[in-house]
């Protein structure tokens, strides 16, 4: 009986405690509401003289959109900085609705806190539905000297809304920084809708917008712009216009730079120089300097260039390369022999006689061990001279030092091939891309794949090489090798087609004709 009464009292005590807690919570909530209301009444009674602590206290107690808007309405009568401080306190107190965020945006803009205003569009405000407010914040931030970095999609939207091409140009720059040149070109094309002539020509050049540049009229007082547009005309294939622009630049600014003289000399009579297959991938032949115009015209231009720029090392090297292309090796070597610097040393190596190329290459590598361009030239000279031991040593040393030369992939492949590892050599070229390696790289890949006993891959490489070949005999040889690889796989129909293609490329090829006759027995 006593225990039953005790349990009953305990139960009643717990119920009373629960009721008491509920009452306390209710009173507390009403007290919070009365505290916010009291502070709001205090602010109203002070007639604009309420302390900042009063406003900040009210901000921490405000609950819901209505309370916060009532507080911000009163804060808007304060000085802009105090208004913004109250808005920041409201935002800090918890998540807010869009109307409250818009009021905070007003406070930030009035106080000049434009970056804080932009930060609202990363949270409670949607820039796509509030594009006008976003554009205003971004424009004001830019004018204040701030450097916001919004996504270029927002910059494009701002440009569309304001009609200001500079936002589109900024979006194009950001796209280039991210490595997306295609998007940059598209954005610059759109920017021309606003005010194409105002787009900086340097920006168009950096983006590779040669088409847009070639259609512009250069400022006659800016020699650099004339030169850039002339280069764009040449790259666009309008060599007649490029010749006219270079000639105009020379006539108007004869002492500005030696480069227009060289460019006009290379174009010659307005036709492009014929390009032959390089000895190594991406290595233009020296006779590409010659141009296809009359030699006396190019000679006069180079002579005039030498007279007007007697102290220019670059101009002397350019003229020496042209002399070398004309077979005047002694004159070319003499011209660069007295010059100093890395570029002159590389040119001197290019003009070396074969018996001097190895010591000259080693000297160049010793003088400029950290230069990717110098090491690349030295490796090419050693490989060309067949100095494979020296080549291997230099290639391993530069690769171990992490020196990234322009043709590092090719030199690594060559090193593997010399050491007898055809598989690694082939993998290196394939990793770079046989099509990007040009005819020599693709053809060499086929040979290496055959040596590695991978004839299926070899056939693919030889077919790519045939597509990249510049001369008929090269194309025929590549198809013959492809046919041999296919024949070793017993794909006789495909091999027959490859030999037919070889004979079609070079009807005088006895080797292709012989292969065709022999393969018929296997069909």
Coordinates of C-alpha atoms in Angstrom, one line a residue:
X1 CA 0.0 0.0 0.0
X2 CA 2.8 2.3 1.0
X3 CA 4.7 1.5 -2.3
X4 CA 1.6 2.2 -4.4
X5 CA 1.3 5.7 -2.8
X6 CA 5.0 6.4 -3.4
X7 CA 4.6 5.5 -7.1
X8 CA 1.6 7.7 -7.4
X9 CA 3.4 10.7 -5.8
X10 CA 6.4 10.1 -8.1
X11 CA 4.1 10.0 -11.2
X12 CA 2.4 13.2 -10.1
X13 CA 5.8 14.9 -9.6
X14 CA 7.0 14.0 -13.1
X15 CA 3.7 15.4 -14.5
X16 CA 4.1 18.6 -12.5
X17 CA 7.7 19.0 -13.7
X18 CA 6.6 18.5 -17.3
X19 CA 3.9 21.1 -16.9
X20 CA 6.3 23.5 -15.2
X21 CA 8.8 23.1 -18.0
X22 CA 6.1 23.8 -20.5
X23 CA 5.0 26.9 -18.7
X24 CA 8.6 28.1 -18.4
X25 CA 9.2 27.6 -22.1
X26 CA 6.0 29.4 -23.0
X27 CA 6.9 32.3 -20.8
X28 CA 10.4 32.3 -22.2
X29 CA 9.1 32.6 -25.8
X30 CA 6.7 35.4 -24.8
X31 CA 9.6 37.0 -23.1
X32 CA 11.7 36.8 -26.3
X33 CA 8.9 38.4 -28.2
X34 CA 8.5 41.1 -25.7
X35 CA 12.3 41.7 -25.6
X36 CA 12.4 42.3 -29.4
X37 CA 9.3 44.5 -29.2
X38 CA 10.8 46.4 -26.3
X39 CA 14.0 47.1 -28.2
X40 CA 12.0 48.1 -31.3
X41 CA 10.0 50.5 -29.1
X42 CA 13.2 51.8 -27.6
X43 CA 14.6 52.5 -31.1
X44 CA 11.4 54.3 -32.1
X45 CA 11.4 56.4 -28.9
X46 CA 15.1 57.4 -29.5
X47 CA 14.1 59.1 -32.8
X48 CA 17.3 58.0 -34.6
X49 CA 19.6 58.3 -31.6
X50 CA 19.4 54.6 -30.5
X51 CA 22.7 53.0 -29.9
X52 CA 24.3 50.5 -32.3
X53 CA 24.1 47.9 -29.5
X54 CA 20.4 48.3 -29.4
X55 CA 20.0 47.6 -33.1
X56 CA 22.4 44.7 -32.9
X57 CA 20.6 43.3 -29.9
X58 CA 17.3 43.5 -31.8
X59 CA 18.9 41.8 -34.8
X60 CA 19.8 38.8 -32.7
X61 CA 16.3 38.6 -31.3
X62 CA 14.4 39.1 -34.6
X63 CA 12.5 36.0 -35.7
X64 CA 10.9 35.7 -39.2
X65 CA 10.7 37.9 -42.2
X66 CA 8.4 40.4 -40.6
X67 CA 10.5 41.2 -37.6
X68 CA 13.7 41.5 -39.7
X69 CA 12.1 43.8 -42.2
X70 CA 10.7 46.0 -39.4
X71 CA 14.2 46.3 -38.0
X72 CA 15.9 47.0 -41.3
X73 CA 13.3 49.6 -42.2
X74 CA 14.3 51.5 -39.0
X75 CA 18.0 50.9 -39.6
X76 CA 17.7 52.4 -43.1
X77 CA 17.4 55.8 -41.5
X78 CA 20.9 55.5 -40.0
X79 CA 24.2 56.3 -41.6
X80 CA 25.0 53.9 -44.4
X81 CA 27.7 52.1 -42.5
X82 CA 25.6 51.5 -39.5
X83 CA 22.7 50.4 -41.7
X84 CA 25.1 47.8 -43.3
X85 CA 26.3 46.7 -39.9
X86 CA 22.7 45.9 -38.8
X87 CA 22.0 44.1 -42.1
X88 CA 25.2 42.0 -41.5
X89 CA 23.9 41.1 -38.0
X90 CA 20.5 40.1 -39.3
X91 CA 22.2 37.8 -41.9
X92 CA 24.5 36.4 -39.3
X93 CA 21.6 35.5 -37.0
X94 CA 20.3 32.8 -39.4
X95 CA 19.0 32.0 -42.8
X96 CA 16.8 34.8 -44.3
X97 CA 14.2 35.0 -47.0
X98 CA 14.6 36.9 -50.3
X99 CA 12.8 40.1 -49.1
X100 CA 15.2 40.3 -46.2
X101 CA 18.2 39.6 -48.5
X102 CA 17.1 42.4 -50.9
X103 CA 16.9 44.8 -47.9
X104 CA 20.4 43.7 -46.9
X105 CA 21.5 44.2 -50.6
X106 CA 20.2 47.8 -50.4
X107 CA 22.2 48.4 -47.2
X108 CA 25.5 47.0 -48.7
X109 CA 25.1 49.0 -51.9
X110 CA 24.4 52.3 -50.0
X111 CA 27.5 51.7 -47.8
X112 CA 29.8 50.8 -50.7
X113 CA 30.2 47.2 -49.6
X114 CA 29.9 45.9 -53.1
X115 CA 31.7 42.6 -52.7
X116 CA 29.5 41.8 -49.7
X117 CA 26.5 42.7 -52.0
X118 CA 27.8 40.2 -54.6
X119 CA 28.2 37.5 -51.9
X120 CA 24.4 37.6 -51.4
X121 CA 24.0 36.1 -54.9
X122 CA 25.9 33.0 -53.7
X123 CA 23.2 32.4 -51.0
X124 CA 19.7 33.8 -50.6
X125 CA 19.5 35.7 -53.9
X126 CA 19.3 34.0 -57.3
X127 CA 21.3 35.9 -60.0
X128 CA 19.2 34.4 -62.8
X129 CA 15.9 35.8 -61.4
X130 CA 17.5 38.9 -60.0
X131 CA 19.7 39.7 -62.9
X132 CA 19.2 43.5 -62.7
X133 CA 20.2 43.6 -59.1
X134 CA 23.2 41.4 -59.8
X135 CA 24.3 43.6 -62.7
X136 CA 24.0 46.7 -60.6
X137 CA 26.2 45.1 -57.9
X138 CA 28.8 43.9 -60.4
X139 CA 29.0 47.2 -62.2
X140 CA 29.4 49.1 -58.9
X141 CA 32.0 46.6 -57.7
X142 CA 34.0 47.0 -60.9
X143 CA 33.8 50.8 -60.8
X144 CA 35.1 50.8 -57.2
X145 CA 38.2 49.0 -58.2
X146 CA 37.3 45.6 -56.8
X147 CA 38.2 42.6 -58.9
X148 CA 35.3 40.1 -58.5
X149 CA 35.6 36.8 -60.3
X150 CA 32.1 35.7 -61.2
X151 CA 31.5 32.7 -63.5
X152 CA 31.6 33.9 -67.1
X153 CA 28.0 32.9 -67.6
X154 CA 27.0 35.7 -65.2
X155 CA 29.3 38.1 -67.0
X156 CA 27.6 37.3 -70.3
X157 CA 24.2 37.9 -68.7
X158 CA 25.4 41.2 -67.3
X159 CA 26.7 42.3 -70.7
X160 CA 23.4 41.4 -72.3
X161 CA 21.6 43.4 -69.6
X162 CA 23.8 46.5 -69.7
X163 CA 24.9 46.5 -73.3
X164 CA 28.5 46.9 -72.1
X165 CA 31.0 44.9 -74.2
X166 CA 33.6 45.0 -71.4
X167 CA 31.8 42.3 -69.4
X168 CA 31.8 40.1 -72.5
X169 CA 35.5 40.7 -73.0
X170 CA 36.1 39.9 -69.3
X171 CA 34.2 36.6 -69.8
X172 CA 36.4 35.8 -72.8
X173 CA 39.5 36.5 -70.8
X174 CA 38.3 34.2 -68.0
X175 CA 37.6 31.5 -70.6
X176 CA 41.1 31.8 -71.9
X177 CA 42.6 31.6 -68.4
X178 CA 40.7 28.4 -68.0
X179 CA 42.1 27.1 -71.3
X180 CA 38.8 27.2 -73.2
X181 CA 39.9 29.1 -76.3
X182 CA 36.8 28.0 -78.3
X183 CA 34.5 29.6 -75.8
X184 CA 36.6 32.7 -75.7
X185 CA 36.4 33.1 -79.5
X186 CA 32.6 32.7 -79.3
X187 CA 32.3 35.3 -76.6
X188 CA 34.5 37.7 -78.5
X189 CA 32.3 37.2 -81.6
X190 CA 29.3 38.1 -79.4
X191 CA 31.1 41.1 -78.0
X192 CA 31.5 42.5 -81.5
X193 CA 27.7 42.9 -81.6
X194 CA 28.0 45.6 -79.0
X195 CA 31.0 47.6 -80.2
X196 CA 33.4 45.6 -82.2
X197 CA 35.8 48.4 -83.0
X198 CA 36.3 49.0 -79.2
X199 CA 37.6 45.5 -78.6
X200 CA 41.3 45.6 -77.9
X201 CA 43.2 44.1 -80.8
X202 CA 45.7 42.5 -78.4
X203 CA 42.8 40.6 -76.8
X204 CA 41.7 39.4 -80.2
X205 CA 45.2 38.3 -81.0
X206 CA 45.7 36.5 -77.7
X207 CA 42.4 34.6 -78.3
X208 CA 43.5 33.7 -81.8
X209 CA 40.6 35.6 -83.4
X210 CA 42.6 36.1 -86.7
X211 CA 39.4 36.2 -88.8
X212 CA 38.0 39.2 -86.8
X213 CA 41.4 40.9 -86.8
X214 CA 41.9 40.5 -90.6
X215 CA 38.6 42.4 -91.2
X216 CA 39.6 45.4 -89.0
X217 CA 41.1 48.6 -90.2
X218 CA 44.2 49.4 -88.2
X219 CA 44.9 52.7 -86.5
X220 CA 47.4 54.4 -88.9
X221 CA 49.2 55.8 -86.0
X222 CA 49.8 52.5 -84.2
X223 CA 52.5 50.4 -85.9
X224 CA 51.9 47.5 -83.6
X225 CA 48.2 47.3 -84.6
X226 CA 49.2 47.4 -88.2
X227 CA 51.7 44.6 -87.7
X228 CA 49.2 42.5 -85.8
X229 CA 46.5 42.9 -88.5
X230 CA 49.1 42.1 -91.2
X231 CA 50.0 38.9 -89.3
X232 CA 46.3 38.0 -89.0
X233 CA 45.8 38.6 -92.7
X234 CA 48.7 36.2 -93.4
X235 CA 47.4 33.6 -91.1
X236 CA 43.9 33.9 -92.6
X237 CA 45.4 33.1 -96.0
X238 CA 45.0 36.6 -97.5
X239 CA 48.6 37.0 -98.4
X240 CA 48.1 39.8 -100.9
X241 CA 46.5 41.9 -98.1
X242 CA 49.3 40.9 -95.8
X243 CA 51.9 42.0 -98.3
X244 CA 50.2 45.3 -98.7
X245 CA 50.0 45.8 -94.9
X246 CA 53.6 45.0 -94.4
X247 CA 54.7 47.3 -97.2
X248 CA 52.5 50.1 -95.7
X249 CA 54.0 49.5 -92.3
X250 CA 57.6 49.7 -93.7
X251 CA 56.8 52.9 -95.6
X252 CA 55.1 54.6 -92.7
X253 CA 57.4 53.5 -89.9
X254 CA 60.7 52.4 -91.5
X255 CA 62.6 52.2 -88.3
X256 CA 60.0 50.6 -86.1
X257 CA 61.0 47.0 -86.3
X258 CA 63.0 44.6 -88.6
X259 CA 60.2 42.0 -88.5
X260 CA 57.9 43.5 -91.3
X261 CA 60.9 43.4 -93.6
X262 CA 61.5 39.7 -92.9
X263 CA 57.8 38.9 -93.1
X264 CA 57.5 40.6 -96.5
X265 CA 60.6 38.9 -97.8
X266 CA 59.3 35.5 -96.7
X267 CA 56.0 36.1 -98.5
X268 CA 58.0 37.2 -101.6
X269 CA 55.6 37.8 -104.5
X270 CA 52.6 36.9 -102.4
X271 CA 52.8 33.1 -102.5
X272 CA 53.6 30.9 -99.6
X273 CA 56.9 29.0 -99.4
X274 CA 56.7 25.4 -100.3
X275 CA 57.0 23.2 -97.2
X276 CA 58.9 19.9 -97.4
X277 CA 58.7 17.1 -94.9
X278 CA 60.9 17.9 -91.9
X279 CA 63.9 15.8 -90.9
X280 CA 62.5 15.6 -87.3
X281 CA 58.9 16.2 -86.2
X282 CA 58.0 19.9 -86.0
X283 CA 61.4 21.0 -87.4
X284 CA 60.9 23.3 -90.4
X285 CA 63.5 23.0 -93.1
X286 CA 65.9 25.8 -93.5
X287 CA 64.7 26.6 -97.0
X288 CA 61.4 27.6 -95.5
X289 CA 63.1 31.0 -94.9
X290 CA 63.6 31.5 -98.6
X291 CA 60.1 32.4 -99.7
X292 CA 58.9 31.8 -103.3
X293 CA 59.2 35.3 -104.7
X294 CA 62.2 36.5 -106.7
X295 CA 65.4 36.1 -104.7
X296 CA 66.5 39.6 -105.6
X297 CA 63.4 41.1 -104.1
X298 CA 63.9 39.2 -100.8
X299 CA 67.6 40.1 -101.0
X300 CA 66.9 43.8 -101.3
X301 CA 64.5 43.6 -98.3
X302 CA 67.0 41.8 -96.2
X303 CA 69.8 44.2 -97.2
X304 CA 67.6 47.2 -96.3
X305 CA 66.7 45.5 -93.0
X306 CA 70.4 45.1 -92.2
X307 CA 71.1 48.8 -93.0
X308 CA 68.3 50.1 -90.8
X309 CA 68.9 47.7 -87.9
X310 CA 72.7 47.2 -87.8
X311 CA 72.8 46.6 -84.1
X312 CA 69.9 44.1 -83.9
X313 CA 71.1 40.6 -83.1
X314 CA 67.7 39.1 -84.0
X315 CA 67.7 40.9 -87.4
X316 CA 71.2 39.5 -88.1
X317 CA 70.2 36.0 -87.2
X318 CA 67.1 36.3 -89.5
X319 CA 69.2 37.5 -92.4
X320 CA 71.7 34.7 -91.7
X321 CA 69.0 32.1 -92.0
X322 CA 67.9 33.5 -95.3
X323 CA 71.5 33.4 -96.6
X324 CA 71.8 29.8 -95.5
X325 CA 68.6 29.0 -97.3
X326 CA 70.2 30.4 -100.5
X327 CA 73.2 28.1 -100.1
X328 CA 75.5 30.8 -98.8
X329 CA 76.6 28.8 -95.8
X330 CA 79.9 30.6 -95.3
X331 CA 78.2 34.0 -95.3
X332 CA 75.5 32.8 -92.9
X333 CA 78.1 31.4 -90.5
X334 CA 80.3 34.5 -90.7
X335 CA 77.3 36.7 -89.9
X336 CA 76.4 34.9 -86.7
X337 CA 79.9 34.0 -85.5
X338 CA 80.4 37.4 -83.8
X339 CA 77.0 37.4 -82.1
X340 CA 76.4 36.6 -78.4
X341 CA 73.4 35.0 -76.8
X342 CA 71.5 31.7 -76.8
X343 CA 69.6 32.4 -80.1
X344 CA 72.9 33.2 -81.9
X345 CA 74.5 30.0 -80.5
X346 CA 71.5 27.9 -81.8
X347 CA 71.8 29.5 -85.2
X348 CA 75.5 28.9 -85.3
X349 CA 74.8 25.2 -84.6
X350 CA 72.3 25.1 -87.4
X351 CA 74.9 26.4 -89.8
X352 CA 77.7 24.1 -88.6
X353 CA 79.4 21.8 -91.0
X354 CA 78.6 18.2 -90.3
X355 CA 82.1 17.4 -88.9
X356 CA 81.6 20.3 -86.4
X357 CA 78.0 19.6 -85.4
X358 CA 78.8 17.3 -82.5
X359 CA 81.3 19.5 -80.6
X360 CA 79.1 22.6 -81.4
X361 CA 76.0 20.7 -80.0
X362 CA 77.9 19.7 -76.8
X363 CA 79.1 23.3 -76.4
X364 CA 75.6 24.6 -76.8
X365 CA 74.3 22.1 -74.2
X366 CA 77.1 23.1 -71.8
X367 CA 76.5 26.8 -72.2
X368 CA 72.7 26.6 -71.7
X369 CA 72.0 23.4 -69.7
X370 CA 68.6 24.8 -68.4
X371 CA 67.3 26.0 -71.7
X372 CA 64.7 23.7 -73.3
X373 CA 65.2 25.3 -76.7
X374 CA 69.0 25.0 -76.6
X375 CA 68.9 21.3 -75.4
X376 CA 66.3 20.5 -78.1
X377 CA 68.5 21.9 -80.8
X378 CA 71.6 20.1 -79.4
X379 CA 69.7 16.8 -79.4
X380 CA 68.6 17.3 -82.9
X381 CA 72.1 18.0 -84.1
X382 CA 73.5 15.0 -82.3
X383 CA 70.8 12.7 -83.7
X384 CA 71.4 14.1 -87.2
X385 CA 75.1 13.4 -86.9
X386 CA 74.5 9.9 -85.7
X387 CA 76.3 10.5 -82.4
X388 CA 74.0 8.1 -80.6
X389 CA 76.1 7.7 -77.4
X390 CA 76.4 11.4 -76.9
X391 CA 72.7 11.8 -77.8
X392 CA 71.7 9.2 -75.2
X393 CA 73.7 10.8 -72.5
X394 CA 72.3 14.3 -73.1
X395 CA 68.7 12.9 -73.5
X396 CA 68.9 11.0 -70.2
X397 CA 70.5 14.0 -68.4
X398 CA 67.8 16.5 -69.6
X399 CA 65.0 14.0 -68.9
X400 CA 66.3 13.4 -65.4
X401 CA 66.5 17.1 -64.8
X402 CA 62.8 17.4 -65.7
X403 CA 63.6 19.7 -68.7
X404 CA 60.5 19.7 -70.9
X405 CA 61.7 20.3 -74.4
X406 CA 59.3 20.8 -77.3
X407 CA 60.0 17.3 -78.7
X408 CA 60.8 15.5 -75.5
X409 CA 58.4 12.7 -76.4
X410 CA 60.3 12.1 -79.6
X411 CA 63.7 12.1 -78.0
X412 CA 62.5 9.6 -75.4
X413 CA 61.1 7.4 -78.1
X414 CA 64.4 7.6 -79.9
X415 CA 66.3 6.8 -76.8
X416 CA 64.2 3.7 -76.2
X417 CA 64.7 2.6 -79.8
X418 CA 68.5 3.0 -79.6
X419 CA 68.5 0.9 -76.4
X420 CA 66.5 -1.8 -78.2
X421 CA 63.2 -1.4 -76.4
X422 CA 60.9 -1.0 -79.4
X423 CA 57.8 -1.5 -77.3
X424 CA 58.5 1.5 -75.0
X425 CA 59.5 3.6 -78.0
X426 CA 56.3 2.9 -79.8
X427 CA 54.2 3.5 -76.6
X428 CA 55.9 6.9 -76.2
X429 CA 55.0 8.1 -79.7
X430 CA 51.5 6.6 -79.4
X431 CA 51.0 8.5 -76.1
X432 CA 51.8 11.7 -77.8
X433 CA 49.6 10.9 -80.8
X434 CA 50.9 9.7 -84.2
X435 CA 48.8 12.2 -86.1
X436 CA 50.2 15.1 -84.1
X437 CA 53.7 13.8 -84.6
X438 CA 53.6 14.4 -88.3
X439 CA 54.7 12.0 -91.0
X440 CA 58.1 11.1 -89.5
X441 CA 56.6 10.3 -86.1
X442 CA 53.8 8.2 -87.5
X443 CA 56.1 6.4 -89.9
X444 CA 58.7 5.7 -87.2
X445 CA 55.9 4.5 -84.9
X446 CA 54.9 1.9 -87.6
X447 CA 58.5 0.6 -87.7
X448 CA 58.8 0.4 -84.0
X449 CA 55.4 -1.4 -83.7
X450 CA 56.7 -4.0 -86.2
X451 CA 59.9 -4.4 -84.2
X452 CA 57.7 -4.8 -81.1
X453 CA 55.8 -7.6 -83.0
X454 CA 52.5 -5.6 -83.0
X455 CA 51.7 -5.6 -86.7
X456 CA 48.1 -4.6 -86.2
X457 CA 49.2 -1.4 -84.6
X458 CA 51.9 -1.0 -87.1
X459 CA 49.4 -1.1 -90.0
X460 CA 47.4 1.7 -88.3
X461 CA 50.4 3.9 -87.9
X462 CA 51.6 3.4 -91.5
X463 CA 48.1 4.3 -92.8
X464 CA 48.2 7.5 -90.6
X465 CA 51.7 8.2 -92.0
X466 CA 50.4 7.8 -95.6
X467 CA 47.7 10.4 -94.8
X468 CA 50.3 12.8 -93.4
X469 CA 52.8 12.4 -96.3
X470 CA 53.6 15.4 -98.4
X471 CA 55.3 13.6 -101.2
X472 CA 54.1 10.8 -103.5
X473 CA 57.1 8.6 -102.8
X474 CA 56.5 9.0 -99.0
X475 CA 52.9 8.1 -99.3
X476 CA 53.7 5.0 -101.4
X477 CA 56.3 3.8 -99.0
X478 CA 53.9 4.2 -96.1
X479 CA 51.2 2.1 -97.9
X480 CA 53.8 -0.6 -98.8
X481 CA 54.7 -0.9 -95.1
X482 CA 51.1 -1.0 -94.1
X483 CA 50.5 -3.8 -96.7
X484 CA 53.5 -5.7 -95.3
X485 CA 52.1 -5.5 -91.8
X486 CA 48.6 -6.6 -92.9
X487 CA 50.1 -9.5 -94.9
X488 CA 51.9 -10.7 -91.8
X489 CA 48.5 -10.9 -90.2
X490 CA 47.1 -12.9 -93.2
X491 CA 44.7 -10.1 -94.0
X492 CA 45.5 -10.5 -97.7
X493 CA 42.6 -8.6 -99.0
X494 CA 43.5 -5.5 -97.0
X495 CA 47.2 -5.9 -97.8
X496 CA 46.3 -6.0 -101.6
X497 CA 44.3 -2.8 -101.1
X498 CA 47.3 -1.2 -99.4
X499 CA 49.6 -2.2 -102.2
X500 CA 47.2 -0.8 -104.8
X501 CA 47.1 2.5 -102.9
X502 CA 50.9 2.5 -102.9
X503 CA 51.0 2.0 -106.7
X504 CA 48.3 4.7 -107.1
X505 CA 50.4 7.2 -105.1
X506 CA 53.5 6.4 -107.1
X507 CA 52.9 4.6 -110.4
X508 CA 56.6 4.3 -110.9
X509 CA 57.2 2.3 -107.7
X510 CA 58.6 -1.1 -108.6
X511 CA 58.4 -2.2 -105.0
X512 CA 54.6 -1.6 -104.9
X513 CA 54.1 -3.4 -108.2
X514 CA 56.2 -6.3 -107.1
X515 CA 54.2 -6.6 -103.8
X516 CA 51.0 -6.6 -105.8
X517 CA 52.1 -9.5 -108.0
X518 CA 53.2 -11.6 -105.1
X519 CA 50.1 -11.0 -102.9
X520 CA 47.9 -12.3 -105.7
X521 CA 49.0 -15.9 -105.0
X522 CA 47.7 -15.6 -101.4
X523 CA 44.2 -14.3 -102.4

